[in-house]
């Protein structure tokens, strides 16, 4: 089977490197890709972080109170440990902790699963709610 020259050099073992085959397109394509990425990413990066809504959090705390709402509670999975009290914690600390679990920076099976299900707004709401409890 006869391939067009560009494909033949790619598939039939010619010595022409693939990069040189795409050279006329790479510069324009790279510029377009960069422009598209900036158009999409910059508004997200520039956006203000969500403001926590205590009232909205009241509908979301059911996943937290089973462990964090019991004074002196000790969990037994994956090992026995004392569950930290989050009521009254700093709002930014709670948000940072939830993000760290969601990204895998911090790990705990239960917290990993819960935090990955939360949006940035959910995290802000929960942080606002718990930071205002005493």
mmCIF file of N, CA and C in Angstrom:
data_model
loop_
_atom_site.group_PDB
_atom_site.id
_atom_site.type_symbol
_atom_site.label_atom_id
_atom_site.label_comp_id
_atom_site.label_asym_id
_atom_site.label_seq_id
_atom_site.Cartn_x
_atom_site.Cartn_y
_atom_site.Cartn_z
ATOM 1 N N UNK A 1 0.857 -1.182 0.000
ATOM 2 C CA UNK A 1 0.000 0.000 0.000
ATOM 3 C C UNK A 1 0.894 1.233 0.000
ATOM 4 N N UNK A 2 0.537 2.177 -0.792
ATOM 5 C CA UNK A 2 1.308 3.422 -0.890
ATOM 6 C C UNK A 2 0.654 4.486 -0.023
ATOM 7 N N UNK A 3 1.421 5.078 0.917
ATOM 8 C CA UNK A 3 0.940 6.145 1.788
ATOM 9 C C UNK A 3 1.371 7.486 1.216
ATOM 10 N N UNK A 4 0.621 8.545 1.518
ATOM 11 C CA UNK A 4 1.118 9.880 1.174
ATOM 12 C C UNK A 4 2.458 10.095 1.879
ATOM 13 N N UNK A 5 3.309 10.926 1.321
ATOM 14 C CA UNK A 5 4.664 11.116 1.833
ATOM 15 C C UNK A 5 4.711 11.375 3.328
ATOM 16 N N UNK A 6 3.814 12.218 3.840
ATOM 17 C CA UNK A 6 3.858 12.558 5.258
ATOM 18 C C UNK A 6 3.545 11.328 6.101
ATOM 19 N N UNK A 7 2.517 10.560 5.732
ATOM 20 C CA UNK A 7 2.164 9.368 6.482
ATOM 21 C C UNK A 7 3.187 8.262 6.285
ATOM 22 N N UNK A 8 3.706 8.157 5.069
ATOM 23 C CA UNK A 8 4.675 7.113 4.788
ATOM 24 C C UNK A 8 5.896 7.273 5.688
ATOM 25 N N UNK A 9 6.355 8.479 5.864
ATOM 26 C CA UNK A 9 7.535 8.689 6.693
ATOM 27 C C UNK A 9 7.241 8.378 8.156
ATOM 28 N N UNK A 10 5.978 8.479 8.561
ATOM 29 C CA UNK A 10 5.615 8.190 9.941
ATOM 30 C C UNK A 10 5.472 6.692 10.172
ATOM 31 N N UNK A 11 4.908 5.983 9.220
ATOM 32 C CA UNK A 11 4.533 4.600 9.466
ATOM 33 C C UNK A 11 5.424 3.555 8.816
ATOM 34 N N UNK A 12 6.203 3.912 7.822
ATOM 35 C CA UNK A 12 6.972 2.918 7.096
ATOM 36 C C UNK A 12 8.430 2.919 7.538
ATOM 37 N N UNK A 13 8.765 3.647 8.555
ATOM 38 C CA UNK A 13 10.091 3.582 9.117
ATOM 39 C C UNK A 13 11.096 4.544 8.515
ATOM 40 N N UNK A 14 10.641 5.575 7.868
ATOM 41 C CA UNK A 14 11.570 6.572 7.351
ATOM 42 C C UNK A 14 12.225 7.290 8.524
ATOM 43 N N UNK A 15 13.317 7.958 8.259
ATOM 44 C CA UNK A 15 14.074 8.594 9.330
ATOM 45 C C UNK A 15 13.604 10.005 9.639
ATOM 46 N N UNK A 16 12.591 10.525 8.954
ATOM 47 C CA UNK A 16 12.114 11.873 9.219
ATOM 48 C C UNK A 16 11.409 11.901 10.568
ATOM 49 N N UNK A 17 11.883 12.696 11.525
ATOM 50 C CA UNK A 17 11.216 12.755 12.834
ATOM 51 C C UNK A 17 9.818 13.344 12.719
ATOM 52 N N UNK A 18 8.922 12.868 13.578
ATOM 53 C CA UNK A 18 7.542 13.369 13.562
ATOM 54 C C UNK A 18 7.479 14.867 13.814
ATOM 55 N N UNK A 19 8.326 15.372 14.699
ATOM 56 C CA UNK A 19 8.285 16.792 15.039
ATOM 57 C C UNK A 19 8.477 17.655 13.797
ATOM 58 N N UNK A 20 9.357 17.226 12.902
ATOM 59 C CA UNK A 20 9.586 18.034 11.711
ATOM 60 C C UNK A 20 8.397 17.985 10.774
ATOM 61 N N UNK A 21 7.623 16.909 10.824
ATOM 62 C CA UNK A 21 6.433 16.813 9.977
ATOM 63 C C UNK A 21 5.374 17.815 10.411
ATOM 64 N N UNK A 22 5.348 18.096 11.688
ATOM 65 C CA UNK A 22 4.335 18.996 12.234
ATOM 66 C C UNK A 22 4.842 20.421 12.421
ATOM 67 N N UNK A 23 6.086 20.666 12.096
ATOM 68 C CA UNK A 23 6.690 21.978 12.351
ATOM 69 C C UNK A 23 5.887 23.141 11.790
ATOM 70 N N UNK A 24 5.358 23.056 10.560
ATOM 71 C CA UNK A 24 4.612 24.211 10.063
ATOM 72 C C UNK A 24 3.363 24.517 10.881
ATOM 73 N N UNK A 25 2.839 23.517 11.571
ATOM 74 C CA UNK A 25 1.598 23.700 12.314
ATOM 75 C C UNK A 25 1.839 24.004 13.790
ATOM 76 N N UNK A 26 2.973 23.578 14.330
ATOM 77 C CA UNK A 26 3.186 23.623 15.777
ATOM 78 C C UNK A 26 3.161 25.029 16.343
ATOM 79 N N UNK A 27 3.756 25.979 15.682
ATOM 80 C CA UNK A 27 3.812 27.331 16.219
ATOM 81 C C UNK A 27 2.414 27.952 16.299
ATOM 82 N N UNK A 28 1.667 27.865 15.224
ATOM 83 C CA UNK A 28 0.310 28.421 15.215
ATOM 84 C C UNK A 28 -0.590 27.658 16.183
ATOM 85 N N UNK A 29 -0.458 26.340 16.181
ATOM 86 C CA UNK A 29 -1.286 25.515 17.047
ATOM 87 C C UNK A 29 -0.981 25.801 18.522
ATOM 88 N N UNK A 30 0.293 25.953 18.841
ATOM 89 C CA UNK A 30 0.677 26.253 20.218
ATOM 90 C C UNK A 30 0.119 27.601 20.658
ATOM 91 N N UNK A 31 0.184 28.591 19.776
ATOM 92 C CA UNK A 31 -0.342 29.911 20.114
ATOM 93 C C UNK A 31 -1.849 29.866 20.316
ATOM 94 N N UNK A 32 -2.546 29.119 19.458
ATOM 95 C CA UNK A 32 -4.000 28.990 19.605
ATOM 96 C C UNK A 32 -4.356 28.263 20.900
ATOM 97 N N UNK A 33 -3.617 27.207 21.210
ATOM 98 C CA UNK A 33 -3.884 26.454 22.430
ATOM 99 C C UNK A 33 -3.656 27.323 23.665
ATOM 100 N N UNK A 34 -2.574 28.086 23.652
ATOM 101 C CA UNK A 34 -2.282 28.979 24.779
ATOM 102 C C UNK A 34 -3.367 30.042 24.925
ATOM 103 N N UNK A 35 -3.785 30.623 23.817
ATOM 104 C CA UNK A 35 -4.834 31.646 23.870
ATOM 105 C C UNK A 35 -6.145 31.065 24.405
ATOM 106 N N UNK A 36 -6.477 29.860 23.952
ATOM 107 C CA UNK A 36 -7.706 29.217 24.423
ATOM 108 C C UNK A 36 -7.624 28.909 25.914
ATOM 109 N N UNK A 37 -6.483 28.414 26.358
ATOM 110 C CA UNK A 37 -6.315 28.094 27.774
ATOM 111 C C UNK A 37 -6.425 29.344 28.638
ATOM 112 N N UNK A 38 -5.824 30.421 28.191
ATOM 113 C CA UNK A 38 -5.882 31.673 28.958
ATOM 114 C C UNK A 38 -7.292 32.233 28.998
ATOM 115 N N UNK A 39 -8.001 32.123 27.900
ATOM 116 C CA UNK A 39 -9.364 32.625 27.832
ATOM 117 C C UNK A 39 -10.257 31.896 28.828
ATOM 118 N N UNK A 40 -10.032 30.604 28.978
ATOM 119 C CA UNK A 40 -10.851 29.807 29.884
ATOM 120 C C UNK A 40 -10.360 29.926 31.323
ATOM 121 N N UNK A 41 -9.055 29.869 31.542
ATOM 122 C CA UNK A 41 -8.512 29.775 32.896
ATOM 123 C C UNK A 41 -8.439 31.104 33.634
ATOM 124 N N UNK A 42 -8.107 32.176 32.962
ATOM 125 C CA UNK A 42 -7.898 33.437 33.670
ATOM 126 C C UNK A 42 -9.131 33.940 34.414
ATOM 127 N N UNK A 43 -10.332 33.882 33.838
ATOM 128 C CA UNK A 43 -11.490 34.321 34.628
ATOM 129 C C UNK A 43 -11.689 33.471 35.885
ATOM 130 N N UNK A 44 -11.382 32.185 35.803
ATOM 131 C CA UNK A 44 -11.527 31.312 36.965
ATOM 132 C C UNK A 44 -10.495 31.683 38.015
ATOM 133 N N UNK A 45 -9.256 31.915 37.585
ATOM 134 C CA UNK A 45 -8.203 32.265 38.524
ATOM 135 C C UNK A 45 -8.447 33.624 39.162
ATOM 136 N N UNK A 46 -9.034 34.521 38.415
ATOM 137 C CA UNK A 46 -9.257 35.873 38.912
ATOM 138 C C UNK A 46 -10.517 35.983 39.767
ATOM 139 N N UNK A 47 -11.367 34.980 39.713
ATOM 140 C CA UNK A 47 -12.631 35.030 40.442
ATOM 141 C C UNK A 47 -12.375 35.018 41.945
ATOM 142 N N UNK A 48 -13.208 35.741 42.661
ATOM 143 C CA UNK A 48 -13.117 35.751 44.115
ATOM 144 C C UNK A 48 -13.550 34.384 44.638
ATOM 145 N N UNK A 49 -12.931 33.925 45.729
ATOM 146 C CA UNK A 49 -13.383 32.660 46.305
ATOM 147 C C UNK A 49 -14.824 32.804 46.791
ATOM 148 N N UNK A 50 -15.569 31.705 46.807
ATOM 149 C CA UNK A 50 -16.964 31.814 47.237
ATOM 150 C C UNK A 50 -17.064 32.235 48.697
ATOM 151 N N UNK A 51 -18.086 33.004 48.986
ATOM 152 C CA UNK A 51 -18.349 33.447 50.363
ATOM 153 C C UNK A 51 -19.261 32.417 51.001
ATOM 154 N N UNK A 52 -18.912 31.990 52.200
ATOM 155 C CA UNK A 52 -19.696 30.980 52.897
ATOM 156 C C UNK A 52 -21.054 31.485 53.344
ATOM 157 N N UNK A 53 -22.038 30.624 53.249
ATOM 158 C CA UNK A 53 -23.412 30.941 53.628
ATOM 159 C C UNK A 53 -23.826 29.979 54.747
ATOM 160 N N UNK A 54 -23.944 30.507 55.947
ATOM 161 C CA UNK A 54 -24.262 29.682 57.115
ATOM 162 C C UNK A 54 -25.611 28.993 56.949
ATOM 163 N N UNK A 55 -26.594 29.710 56.445
ATOM 164 C CA UNK A 55 -27.935 29.123 56.270
ATOM 165 C C UNK A 55 -27.905 27.968 55.267
ATOM 166 N N UNK A 56 -27.173 28.143 54.175
ATOM 167 C CA UNK A 56 -27.073 27.074 53.167
ATOM 168 C C UNK A 56 -26.359 25.852 53.743
ATOM 169 N N UNK A 57 -25.418 26.073 54.637
ATOM 170 C CA UNK A 57 -24.659 24.964 55.233
ATOM 171 C C UNK A 57 -25.539 24.069 56.099
ATOM 172 N N UNK A 58 -26.591 24.612 56.661
ATOM 173 C CA UNK A 58 -27.450 23.823 57.547
ATOM 174 C C UNK A 58 -28.038 22.610 56.828
ATOM 175 N N UNK A 59 -28.190 22.702 55.521
ATOM 176 C CA UNK A 59 -28.695 21.572 54.738
ATOM 177 C C UNK A 59 -27.572 20.604 54.356
ATOM 178 N N UNK A 60 -26.329 20.958 54.673
ATOM 179 C CA UNK A 60 -25.180 20.152 54.250
ATOM 180 C C UNK A 60 -24.434 19.489 55.405
ATOM 181 N N UNK A 61 -24.724 19.874 56.638
ATOM 182 C CA UNK A 61 -23.925 19.410 57.770
ATOM 183 C C UNK A 61 -24.204 17.973 58.191
ATOM 184 N N UNK A 62 -25.237 17.355 57.643
ATOM 185 C CA UNK A 62 -25.569 15.989 58.067
ATOM 186 C C UNK A 62 -24.418 15.025 57.843
ATOM 187 N N UNK A 63 -23.581 15.277 56.853
ATOM 188 C CA UNK A 63 -22.443 14.382 56.599
ATOM 189 C C UNK A 63 -21.308 14.610 57.590
ATOM 190 N N UNK A 64 -21.357 15.696 58.342
ATOM 191 C CA UNK A 64 -20.276 16.041 59.278
ATOM 192 C C UNK A 64 -20.613 15.692 60.724
ATOM 193 N N UNK A 65 -21.892 15.865 61.097
ATOM 194 C CA UNK A 65 -22.254 15.768 62.517
ATOM 195 C C UNK A 65 -22.115 14.370 63.088
ATOM 196 N N UNK A 66 -22.130 13.352 62.243
ATOM 197 C CA UNK A 66 -21.993 11.987 62.736
ATOM 198 C C UNK A 66 -20.672 11.748 63.437
ATOM 199 N N UNK A 67 -19.656 12.479 63.073
ATOM 200 C CA UNK A 67 -18.338 12.347 63.723
ATOM 201 C C UNK A 67 -17.949 13.623 64.458
ATOM 202 N N UNK A 68 -18.063 14.752 63.796
ATOM 203 C CA UNK A 68 -17.585 16.015 64.366
ATOM 204 C C UNK A 68 -18.579 16.667 65.314
ATOM 205 N N UNK A 69 -19.794 16.143 65.366
ATOM 206 C CA UNK A 69 -20.805 16.756 66.231
ATOM 207 C C UNK A 69 -20.960 16.076 67.579
ATOM 208 N N UNK A 70 -20.103 15.096 67.874
ATOM 209 C CA UNK A 70 -20.211 14.359 69.131
ATOM 210 C C UNK A 70 -18.970 14.673 69.974
ATOM 211 N N UNK A 71 -19.150 15.381 71.076
ATOM 212 C CA UNK A 71 -17.984 15.722 71.918
ATOM 213 C C UNK A 71 -17.232 14.471 72.381
ATOM 214 N N UNK A 72 -15.919 14.476 72.207
ATOM 215 C CA UNK A 72 -15.090 13.366 72.651
ATOM 216 C C UNK A 72 -15.211 12.107 71.816
ATOM 217 N N UNK A 73 -15.816 12.191 70.651
ATOM 218 C CA UNK A 73 -16.044 11.009 69.811
ATOM 219 C C UNK A 73 -14.730 10.414 69.334
ATOM 220 N N UNK A 74 -14.674 9.092 69.396
ATOM 221 C CA UNK A 74 -13.518 8.364 68.874
ATOM 222 C C UNK A 74 -14.012 7.435 67.779
ATOM 223 N N UNK A 75 -13.417 7.535 66.616
ATOM 224 C CA UNK A 75 -13.788 6.690 65.487
ATOM 225 C C UNK A 75 -12.898 5.450 65.474
ATOM 226 N N UNK A 76 -13.353 4.405 64.838
ATOM 227 C CA UNK A 76 -12.576 3.164 64.807
ATOM 228 C C UNK A 76 -12.162 2.767 63.392
ATOM 229 N N UNK A 77 -12.334 3.653 62.427
ATOM 230 C CA UNK A 77 -11.933 3.316 61.065
ATOM 231 C C UNK A 77 -11.089 4.424 60.493
ATOM 232 N N UNK A 78 -10.008 4.207 59.922
ATOM 233 C CA UNK A 78 -9.330 2.923 59.727
ATOM 234 C C UNK A 78 -8.584 2.450 60.968
ATOM 235 N N UNK A 79 -8.478 3.282 61.969
ATOM 236 C CA UNK A 79 -7.892 2.923 63.265
ATOM 237 C C UNK A 79 -8.588 3.766 64.316
ATOM 238 N N UNK A 80 -8.385 3.449 65.575
ATOM 239 C CA UNK A 80 -9.028 4.228 66.634
ATOM 240 C C UNK A 80 -8.293 5.562 66.790
ATOM 241 N N UNK A 81 -9.031 6.622 66.719
ATOM 242 C CA UNK A 81 -8.466 7.970 66.866
ATOM 243 C C UNK A 81 -9.551 8.904 67.350
ATOM 244 N N UNK A 82 -9.134 10.000 67.946
ATOM 245 C CA UNK A 82 -10.084 11.019 68.397
ATOM 246 C C UNK A 82 -10.423 11.931 67.235
ATOM 247 N N UNK A 83 -11.697 12.116 66.988
ATOM 248 C CA UNK A 83 -12.153 12.974 65.890
ATOM 249 C C UNK A 83 -11.972 14.426 66.314
ATOM 250 N N UNK A 84 -11.338 15.236 65.487
ATOM 251 C CA UNK A 84 -11.113 16.633 65.885
ATOM 252 C C UNK A 84 -12.405 17.436 65.972
ATOM 253 N N UNK A 85 -12.431 18.325 66.918
ATOM 254 C CA UNK A 85 -13.549 19.254 67.063
ATOM 255 C C UNK A 85 -13.357 20.355 66.011
ATOM 256 N N UNK A 86 -14.366 20.584 65.195
ATOM 257 C CA UNK A 86 -14.226 21.636 64.176
ATOM 258 C C UNK A 86 -15.070 22.862 64.495
ATOM 259 N N UNK A 87 -15.978 22.742 65.460
ATOM 260 C CA UNK A 87 -16.770 23.914 65.859
ATOM 261 C C UNK A 87 -15.834 24.968 66.441
ATOM 262 N N UNK A 88 -15.926 26.181 65.912
ATOM 263 C CA UNK A 88 -15.098 27.273 66.398
ATOM 264 C C UNK A 88 -13.734 27.370 65.737
ATOM 265 N N UNK A 89 -13.413 26.426 64.856
ATOM 266 C CA UNK A 89 -12.135 26.498 64.135
ATOM 267 C C UNK A 89 -12.149 27.691 63.185
ATOM 268 N N UNK A 90 -10.986 28.114 62.774
ATOM 269 C CA UNK A 90 -10.855 29.207 61.824
ATOM 270 C C UNK A 90 -11.457 28.802 60.474
ATOM 271 N N UNK A 91 -12.245 29.692 59.898
ATOM 272 C CA UNK A 91 -12.947 29.411 58.640
ATOM 273 C C UNK A 91 -11.983 29.028 57.518
ATOM 274 N N UNK A 92 -10.909 29.791 57.369
ATOM 275 C CA UNK A 92 -9.941 29.510 56.296
ATOM 276 C C UNK A 92 -9.237 28.171 56.524
ATOM 277 N N UNK A 93 -9.002 27.822 57.782
ATOM 278 C CA UNK A 93 -8.383 26.537 58.096
ATOM 279 C C UNK A 93 -9.303 25.388 57.677
ATOM 280 N N UNK A 94 -10.589 25.507 57.964
ATOM 281 C CA UNK A 94 -11.540 24.450 57.598
ATOM 282 C C UNK A 94 -11.582 24.297 56.078
ATOM 283 N N UNK A 95 -11.660 25.421 55.357
ATOM 284 C CA UNK A 95 -11.668 25.351 53.892
ATOM 285 C C UNK A 95 -10.381 24.717 53.362
ATOM 286 N N UNK A 96 -9.248 25.140 53.896
ATOM 287 C CA UNK A 96 -7.962 24.589 53.444
ATOM 288 C C UNK A 96 -7.884 23.089 53.724
ATOM 289 N N UNK A 97 -8.400 22.665 54.864
ATOM 290 C CA UNK A 97 -8.387 21.242 55.209
ATOM 291 C C UNK A 97 -9.263 20.443 54.250
ATOM 292 N N UNK A 98 -10.450 20.937 53.969
ATOM 293 C CA UNK A 98 -11.337 20.236 53.039
ATOM 294 C C UNK A 98 -10.717 20.143 51.647
ATOM 295 N N UNK A 99 -10.097 21.238 51.196
ATOM 296 C CA UNK A 99 -9.419 21.210 49.890
ATOM 297 C C UNK A 99 -8.262 20.210 49.892
ATOM 298 N N UNK A 100 -7.524 20.162 50.993
ATOM 299 C CA UNK A 100 -6.391 19.239 51.086
ATOM 300 C C UNK A 100 -6.860 17.782 51.020
ATOM 301 N N UNK A 101 -7.979 17.466 51.650
ATOM 302 C CA UNK A 101 -8.528 16.112 51.536
ATOM 303 C C UNK A 101 -9.000 15.851 50.105
ATOM 304 N N UNK A 102 -9.639 16.826 49.487
ATOM 305 C CA UNK A 102 -10.165 16.652 48.128
ATOM 306 C C UNK A 102 -9.049 16.422 47.107
ATOM 307 N N UNK A 103 -7.909 17.065 47.311
ATOM 308 C CA UNK A 103 -6.802 16.930 46.356
ATOM 309 C C UNK A 103 -5.863 15.777 46.691
ATOM 310 N N UNK A 104 -6.020 15.188 47.871
ATOM 311 C CA UNK A 104 -5.145 14.096 48.273
ATOM 312 C C UNK A 104 -3.920 14.546 49.048
ATOM 313 N N UNK A 105 -3.813 15.845 49.303
ATOM 314 C CA UNK A 105 -2.696 16.364 50.091
ATOM 315 C C UNK A 105 -2.749 15.815 51.522
ATOM 316 N N UNK A 106 -3.962 15.697 52.051
ATOM 317 C CA UNK A 106 -4.208 15.036 53.335
ATOM 318 C C UNK A 106 -5.055 13.813 53.021
ATOM 319 N N UNK A 107 -4.944 12.781 53.838
ATOM 320 C CA UNK A 107 -5.739 11.589 53.542
ATOM 321 C C UNK A 107 -6.395 11.009 54.794
ATOM 322 N N UNK A 108 -7.593 10.591 54.599
ATOM 323 C CA UNK A 108 -8.377 9.807 55.554
ATOM 324 C C UNK A 108 -9.541 9.276 54.723
ATOM 325 N N UNK A 109 -9.805 7.968 54.753
ATOM 326 C CA UNK A 109 -10.818 7.401 53.853
ATOM 327 C C UNK A 109 -12.163 8.121 53.871
ATOM 328 N N UNK A 110 -12.681 8.423 55.049
ATOM 329 C CA UNK A 110 -13.988 9.075 55.135
ATOM 330 C C UNK A 110 -13.912 10.512 54.626
ATOM 331 N N UNK A 111 -12.923 11.256 55.085
ATOM 332 C CA UNK A 111 -12.789 12.659 54.685
ATOM 333 C C UNK A 111 -12.469 12.792 53.199
ATOM 334 N N UNK A 112 -11.686 11.863 52.651
ATOM 335 C CA UNK A 112 -11.378 11.897 51.216
ATOM 336 C C UNK A 112 -12.673 11.821 50.409
ATOM 337 N N UNK A 113 -13.499 10.848 50.743
ATOM 338 C CA UNK A 113 -14.750 10.642 50.004
ATOM 339 C C UNK A 113 -15.693 11.828 50.147
ATOM 340 N N UNK A 114 -15.838 12.322 51.364
ATOM 341 C CA UNK A 114 -16.761 13.441 51.588
ATOM 342 C C UNK A 114 -16.264 14.699 50.887
ATOM 343 N N UNK A 115 -15.002 15.032 51.066
ATOM 344 C CA UNK A 115 -14.490 16.288 50.500
ATOM 345 C C UNK A 115 -14.499 16.283 48.978
ATOM 346 N N UNK A 116 -14.281 15.129 48.371
ATOM 347 C CA UNK A 116 -14.309 15.063 46.901
ATOM 348 C C UNK A 116 -15.712 15.277 46.351
ATOM 349 N N UNK A 117 -16.725 15.089 47.199
ATOM 350 C CA UNK A 117 -18.102 15.303 46.749
ATOM 351 C C UNK A 117 -18.550 16.755 46.914
ATOM 352 N N UNK A 118 -17.695 17.576 47.545
ATOM 353 C CA UNK A 118 -18.067 18.965 47.830
ATOM 354 C C UNK A 118 -17.579 19.925 46.747
ATOM 355 N N UNK A 119 -18.401 20.915 46.445
ATOM 356 C CA UNK A 119 -17.972 22.005 45.559
ATOM 357 C C UNK A 119 -17.228 23.037 46.411
ATOM 358 N N UNK A 120 -16.590 23.987 45.755
ATOM 359 C CA UNK A 120 -15.928 25.075 46.488
ATOM 360 C C UNK A 120 -16.949 25.843 47.339
ATOM 361 N N UNK A 121 -18.164 26.013 46.807
ATOM 362 C CA UNK A 121 -19.214 26.714 47.560
ATOM 363 C C UNK A 121 -19.617 25.905 48.784
ATOM 364 N N UNK A 122 -19.743 24.583 48.634
ATOM 365 C CA UNK A 122 -20.081 23.733 49.780
ATOM 366 C C UNK A 122 -19.022 23.874 50.876
ATOM 367 N N UNK A 123 -17.754 23.847 50.470
ATOM 368 C CA UNK A 123 -16.659 23.971 51.441
ATOM 369 C C UNK A 123 -16.720 25.319 52.164
ATOM 370 N N UNK A 124 -16.995 26.374 51.405
ATOM 371 C CA UNK A 124 -17.097 27.706 52.008
ATOM 372 C C UNK A 124 -18.276 27.775 52.974
ATOM 373 N N UNK A 125 -19.402 27.178 52.591
ATOM 374 C CA UNK A 125 -20.590 27.180 53.455
ATOM 375 C C UNK A 125 -20.326 26.425 54.756
ATOM 376 N N UNK A 126 -19.754 25.232 54.644
ATOM 377 C CA UNK A 126 -19.473 24.431 55.834
ATOM 378 C C UNK A 126 -18.452 25.119 56.740
ATOM 379 N N UNK A 127 -17.444 25.723 56.137
ATOM 380 C CA UNK A 127 -16.432 26.438 56.920
ATOM 381 C C UNK A 127 -17.054 27.608 57.664
ATOM 382 N N UNK A 128 -17.931 28.353 57.002
ATOM 383 C CA UNK A 128 -18.607 29.479 57.651
ATOM 384 C C UNK A 128 -19.478 28.980 58.807
ATOM 385 N N UNK A 129 -20.185 27.923 58.584
ATOM 386 C CA UNK A 129 -21.079 27.369 59.608
ATOM 387 C C UNK A 129 -20.285 26.930 60.839
ATOM 388 N N UNK A 130 -19.290 26.072 60.634
ATOM 389 C CA UNK A 130 -18.547 25.528 61.765
ATOM 390 C C UNK A 130 -17.669 26.558 62.468
ATOM 391 N N UNK A 131 -17.163 27.528 61.731
ATOM 392 C CA UNK A 131 -16.330 28.541 62.381
ATOM 393 C C UNK A 131 -17.173 29.448 63.291
ATOM 394 N N UNK A 132 -18.471 29.510 63.067
ATOM 395 C CA UNK A 132 -19.345 30.346 63.899
ATOM 396 C C UNK A 132 -19.964 29.590 65.064
ATOM 397 N N UNK A 133 -19.716 28.303 65.172
ATOM 398 C CA UNK A 133 -20.198 27.533 66.328
ATOM 399 C C UNK A 133 -19.177 27.630 67.445
ATOM 400 N N UNK A 134 -19.623 27.529 68.644
ATOM 401 C CA UNK A 134 -18.701 27.548 69.792
ATOM 402 C C UNK A 134 -18.834 26.295 70.606
#
